[in-house]
XYZ file of C-alpha atoms in Angstrom:
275
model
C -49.718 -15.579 40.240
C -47.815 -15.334 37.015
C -49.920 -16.587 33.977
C -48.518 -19.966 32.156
C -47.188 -19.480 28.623
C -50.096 -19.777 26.191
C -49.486 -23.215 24.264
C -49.388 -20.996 21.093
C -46.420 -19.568 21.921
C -45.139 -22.962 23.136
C -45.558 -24.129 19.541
C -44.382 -21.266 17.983
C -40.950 -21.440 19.771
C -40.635 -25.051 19.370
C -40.927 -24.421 15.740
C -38.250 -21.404 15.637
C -35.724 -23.593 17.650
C -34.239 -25.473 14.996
C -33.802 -22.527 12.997
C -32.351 -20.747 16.027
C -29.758 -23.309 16.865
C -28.268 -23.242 13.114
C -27.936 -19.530 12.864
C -24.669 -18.873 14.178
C -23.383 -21.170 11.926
C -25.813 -19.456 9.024
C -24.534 -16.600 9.920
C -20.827 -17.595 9.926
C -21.422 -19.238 6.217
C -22.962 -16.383 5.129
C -20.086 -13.940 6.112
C -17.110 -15.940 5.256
C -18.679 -18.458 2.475
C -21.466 -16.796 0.605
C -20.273 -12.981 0.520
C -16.787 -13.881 -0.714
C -18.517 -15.627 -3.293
C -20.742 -13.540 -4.850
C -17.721 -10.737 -4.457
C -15.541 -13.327 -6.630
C -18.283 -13.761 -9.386
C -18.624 -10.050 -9.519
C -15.625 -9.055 -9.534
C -14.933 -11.749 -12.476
C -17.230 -9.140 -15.182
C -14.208 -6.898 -14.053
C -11.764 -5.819 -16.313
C -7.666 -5.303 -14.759
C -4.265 -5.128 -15.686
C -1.010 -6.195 -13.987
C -1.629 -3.676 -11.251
C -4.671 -2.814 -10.606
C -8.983 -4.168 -11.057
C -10.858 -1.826 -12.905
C -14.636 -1.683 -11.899
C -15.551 -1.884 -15.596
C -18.768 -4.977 -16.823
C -17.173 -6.469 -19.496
C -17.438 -9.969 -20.419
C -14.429 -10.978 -22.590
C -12.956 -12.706 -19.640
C -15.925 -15.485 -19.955
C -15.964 -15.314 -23.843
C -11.849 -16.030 -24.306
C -11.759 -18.749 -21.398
C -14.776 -20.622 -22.714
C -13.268 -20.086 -26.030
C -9.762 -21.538 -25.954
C -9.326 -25.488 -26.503
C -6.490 -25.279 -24.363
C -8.531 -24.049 -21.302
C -10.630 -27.056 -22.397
C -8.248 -29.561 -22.328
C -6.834 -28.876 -19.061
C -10.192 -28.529 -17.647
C -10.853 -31.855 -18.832
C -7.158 -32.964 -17.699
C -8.520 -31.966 -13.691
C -11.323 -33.866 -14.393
C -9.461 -37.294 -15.253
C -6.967 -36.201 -12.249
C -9.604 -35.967 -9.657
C -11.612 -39.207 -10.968
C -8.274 -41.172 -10.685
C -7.691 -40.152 -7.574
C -11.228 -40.399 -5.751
C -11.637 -43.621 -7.226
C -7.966 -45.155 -5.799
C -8.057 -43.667 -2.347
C -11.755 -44.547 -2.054
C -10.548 -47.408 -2.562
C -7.636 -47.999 -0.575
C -9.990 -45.656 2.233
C -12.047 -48.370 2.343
C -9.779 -51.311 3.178
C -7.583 -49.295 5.358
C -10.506 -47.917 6.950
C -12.401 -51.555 7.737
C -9.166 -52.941 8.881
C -8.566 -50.791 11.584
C -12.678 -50.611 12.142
C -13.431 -54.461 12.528
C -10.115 -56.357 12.963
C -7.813 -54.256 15.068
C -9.289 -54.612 18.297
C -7.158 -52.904 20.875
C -7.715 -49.120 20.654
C -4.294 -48.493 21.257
C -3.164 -50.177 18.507
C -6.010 -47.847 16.167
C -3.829 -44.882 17.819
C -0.767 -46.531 16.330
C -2.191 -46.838 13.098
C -3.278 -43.792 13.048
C -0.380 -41.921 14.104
C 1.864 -44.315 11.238
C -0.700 -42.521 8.607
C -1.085 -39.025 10.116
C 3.339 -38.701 11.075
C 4.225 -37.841 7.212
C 1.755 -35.011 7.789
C 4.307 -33.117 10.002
C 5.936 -32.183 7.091
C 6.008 -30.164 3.836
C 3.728 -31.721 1.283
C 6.279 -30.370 -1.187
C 8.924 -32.404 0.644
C 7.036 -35.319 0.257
C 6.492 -35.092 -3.161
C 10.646 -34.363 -3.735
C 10.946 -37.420 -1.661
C 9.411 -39.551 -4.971
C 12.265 -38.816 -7.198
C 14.824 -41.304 -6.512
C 12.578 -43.883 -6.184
C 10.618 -43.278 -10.126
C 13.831 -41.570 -11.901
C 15.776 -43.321 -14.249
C 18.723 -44.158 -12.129
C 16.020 -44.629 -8.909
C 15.418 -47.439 -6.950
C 12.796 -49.013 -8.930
C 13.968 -48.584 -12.179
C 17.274 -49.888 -10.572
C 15.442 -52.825 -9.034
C 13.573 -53.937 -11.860
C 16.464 -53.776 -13.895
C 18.591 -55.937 -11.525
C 15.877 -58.697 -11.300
C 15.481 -58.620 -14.983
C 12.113 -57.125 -15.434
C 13.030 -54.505 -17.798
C 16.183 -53.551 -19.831
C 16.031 -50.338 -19.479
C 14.813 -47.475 -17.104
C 10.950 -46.799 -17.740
C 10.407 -42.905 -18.763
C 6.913 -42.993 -17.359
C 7.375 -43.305 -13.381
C 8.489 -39.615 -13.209
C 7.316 -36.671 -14.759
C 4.510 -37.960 -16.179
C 0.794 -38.517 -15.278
C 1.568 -41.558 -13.546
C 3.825 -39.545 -10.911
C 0.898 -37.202 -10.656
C -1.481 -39.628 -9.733
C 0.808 -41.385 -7.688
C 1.338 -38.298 -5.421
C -1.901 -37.355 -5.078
C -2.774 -40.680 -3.703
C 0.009 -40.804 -1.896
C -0.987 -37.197 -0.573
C -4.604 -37.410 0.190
C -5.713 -41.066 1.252
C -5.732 -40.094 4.791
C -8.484 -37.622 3.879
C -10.070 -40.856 2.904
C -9.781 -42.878 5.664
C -10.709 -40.436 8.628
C -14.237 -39.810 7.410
C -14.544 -43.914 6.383
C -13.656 -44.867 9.576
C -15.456 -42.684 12.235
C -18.388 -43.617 9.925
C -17.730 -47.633 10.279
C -16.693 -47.161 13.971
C -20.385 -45.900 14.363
C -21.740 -49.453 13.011
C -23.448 -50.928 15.359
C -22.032 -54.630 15.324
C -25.468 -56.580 16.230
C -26.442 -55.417 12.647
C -23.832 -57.230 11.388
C -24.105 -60.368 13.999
C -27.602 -60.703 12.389
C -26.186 -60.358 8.873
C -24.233 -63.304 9.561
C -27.282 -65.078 11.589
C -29.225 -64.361 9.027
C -26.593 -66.500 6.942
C -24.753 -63.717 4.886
C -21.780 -64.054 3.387
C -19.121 -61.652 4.064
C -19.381 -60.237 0.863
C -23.038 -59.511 1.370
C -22.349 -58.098 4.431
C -19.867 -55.627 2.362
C -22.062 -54.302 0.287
C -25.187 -54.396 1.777
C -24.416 -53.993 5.144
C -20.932 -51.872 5.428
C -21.308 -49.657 2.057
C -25.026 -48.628 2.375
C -23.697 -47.424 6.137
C -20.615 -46.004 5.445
C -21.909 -43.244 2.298
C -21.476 -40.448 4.678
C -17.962 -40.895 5.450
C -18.003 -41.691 1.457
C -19.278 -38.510 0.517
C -17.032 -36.736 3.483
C -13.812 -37.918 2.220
C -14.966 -37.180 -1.341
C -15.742 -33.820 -0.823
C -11.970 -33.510 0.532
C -10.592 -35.177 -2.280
C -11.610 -33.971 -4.848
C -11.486 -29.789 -3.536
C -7.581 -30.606 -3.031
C -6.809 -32.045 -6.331
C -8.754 -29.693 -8.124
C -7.550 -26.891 -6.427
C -3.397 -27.598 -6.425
C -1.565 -26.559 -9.042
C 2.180 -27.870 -6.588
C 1.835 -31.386 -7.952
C 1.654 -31.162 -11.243
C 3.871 -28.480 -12.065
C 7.121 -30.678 -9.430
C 6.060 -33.976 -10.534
C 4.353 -33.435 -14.398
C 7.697 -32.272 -15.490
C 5.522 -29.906 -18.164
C 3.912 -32.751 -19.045
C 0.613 -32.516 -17.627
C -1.586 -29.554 -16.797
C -4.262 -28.779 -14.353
C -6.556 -25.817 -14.038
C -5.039 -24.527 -10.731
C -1.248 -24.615 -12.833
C -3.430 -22.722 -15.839
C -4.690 -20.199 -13.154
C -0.795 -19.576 -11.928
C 0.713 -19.343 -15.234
C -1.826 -16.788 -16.084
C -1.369 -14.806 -12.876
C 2.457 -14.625 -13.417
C 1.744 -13.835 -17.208
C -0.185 -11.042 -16.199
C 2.607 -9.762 -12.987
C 5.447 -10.157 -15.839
C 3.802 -8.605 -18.820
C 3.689 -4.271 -18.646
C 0.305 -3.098 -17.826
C -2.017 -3.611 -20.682
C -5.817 -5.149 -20.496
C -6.720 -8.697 -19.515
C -6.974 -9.768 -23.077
C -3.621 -9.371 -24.338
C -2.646 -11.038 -21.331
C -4.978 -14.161 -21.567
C -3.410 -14.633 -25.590
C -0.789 -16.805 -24.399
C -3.686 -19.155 -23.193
């Protein structure tokens, strides 16, 4: 007869399981995540020209970026952007989100909802954006609207090309990344919790915040995490709908690539000046 596994080795596997089930995926992070990384902050003590990277340590690239106001400013610029905009489409996340969770019943009409939010999608997001200037230009339909009902007597400058048309876009652009995470998290509720809230004589605002927000902070932090990586990573949006007026550090990182593609081939620091 064979002998039984000794119960030592029993416990030994049970404790290497869990760290055997998340190594492919280790492994994939570390490949495609961690390596690039550290070959990105490496490669930033490099110095290069317009054509090539030379394998050189210098550290001027650090010293003139955390030196210049202006890198500052727009640094600080992405910062207000991506505030804006996580706090509005958490917000609007939110109500879309629990209106589709708890009051639309039939789960084909949650498909229909769905499918209104996630159709735009199909196209470009530049197209989109392009789509917002005749309704905020002068002569667009709001202006014209509020200037036919009396509102205003004359166009306002700030719907387009401004910060306000930024904003607006962005929400416009990323709310749906929002509302996925918020709902699959409040479609996981389990609704005798909230039976007993209202047993327990709750009002529905209690049952809001202390029932529905405490459960919902994963899709919260989900959705966040997708905000806030697109709008501080695009650089699209503010250059088609700032008009020059606004700035963002992904538009600073493009304007300094094409600097650099434009200008003959000469060190990194005579490039960077025009920071």
């Amino acid at each position: 007869m064979r002998a039984a596994p000794s119960p030592s080795l029993h416990g030994r596997f049970d404790r290497l399981l869990p760290y055997l089930q998340i190594a492919p995926l280790a492994l994939v992070l570390f490949v495609f995540l961690l390596i690039p990384l550290a070959l990105i902050v490496v490669v930033s003590f490099w110095d290069y020209d317009s054509f090539r990277v030379i394998p050189a340590f210098v550290t001027f690239n650090y010293t003139e970026m955390l030196g210049s106001p202006t890198i500052w400013r727009t640094m600080w610029s992405t910062v207000q952007f991506t505030l804006i905009t996580l706090a509005i489409t958490g917000a609007l996340g939110f109500a879309v989100a629990y209106y589709i969770a708890f009051y639309v019943r039939s789960p084909v009409m949650k498909t229909i909802f769905f499918m209104a939010c996630t159709i735009p999608f199909l196209t470009s997001n530049i197209i989109r954006m392009i789509s917002w200037v005749p309704f905020l230009g002068r002569n667009g339909l709001i202006n014209s609207m509020l200037m036919d009902i009396g509102l205003t007597a004359e166009p306002l400058d700030f719907l387009l090309y401004s910060r306000f048309a930024v904003v607006l876009v962005y929400v416009y652009l990323f709310t749906l990344f929002m509302v996925t995470p918020l709902f699959n998290a409040m479609s996981r509720i389990d609704r005798s919790i909230i039976e007993a809230a209202v047993d327990a004589g709750a009002s529905p605002l209690q049952i809001m915040f202390r029932v529905v927000l405490p459960l919902t902070k994963t899709g919260f932090a989900i959705g966040s995490v997708f905000v806030i990586t697109l709008v501080m990573g695009d650089f699209v949006t503010v250059r088609l709908m700032g008009g020059g007026q606004s700035a963002s550090t992904g538009l600073l990182i493009t304007n300094q690539i094409s600097c650099c593609n434009i200008l003959p081939p000469a060190p990194m620091r005579s490039c960077s000046s025009s920071w």
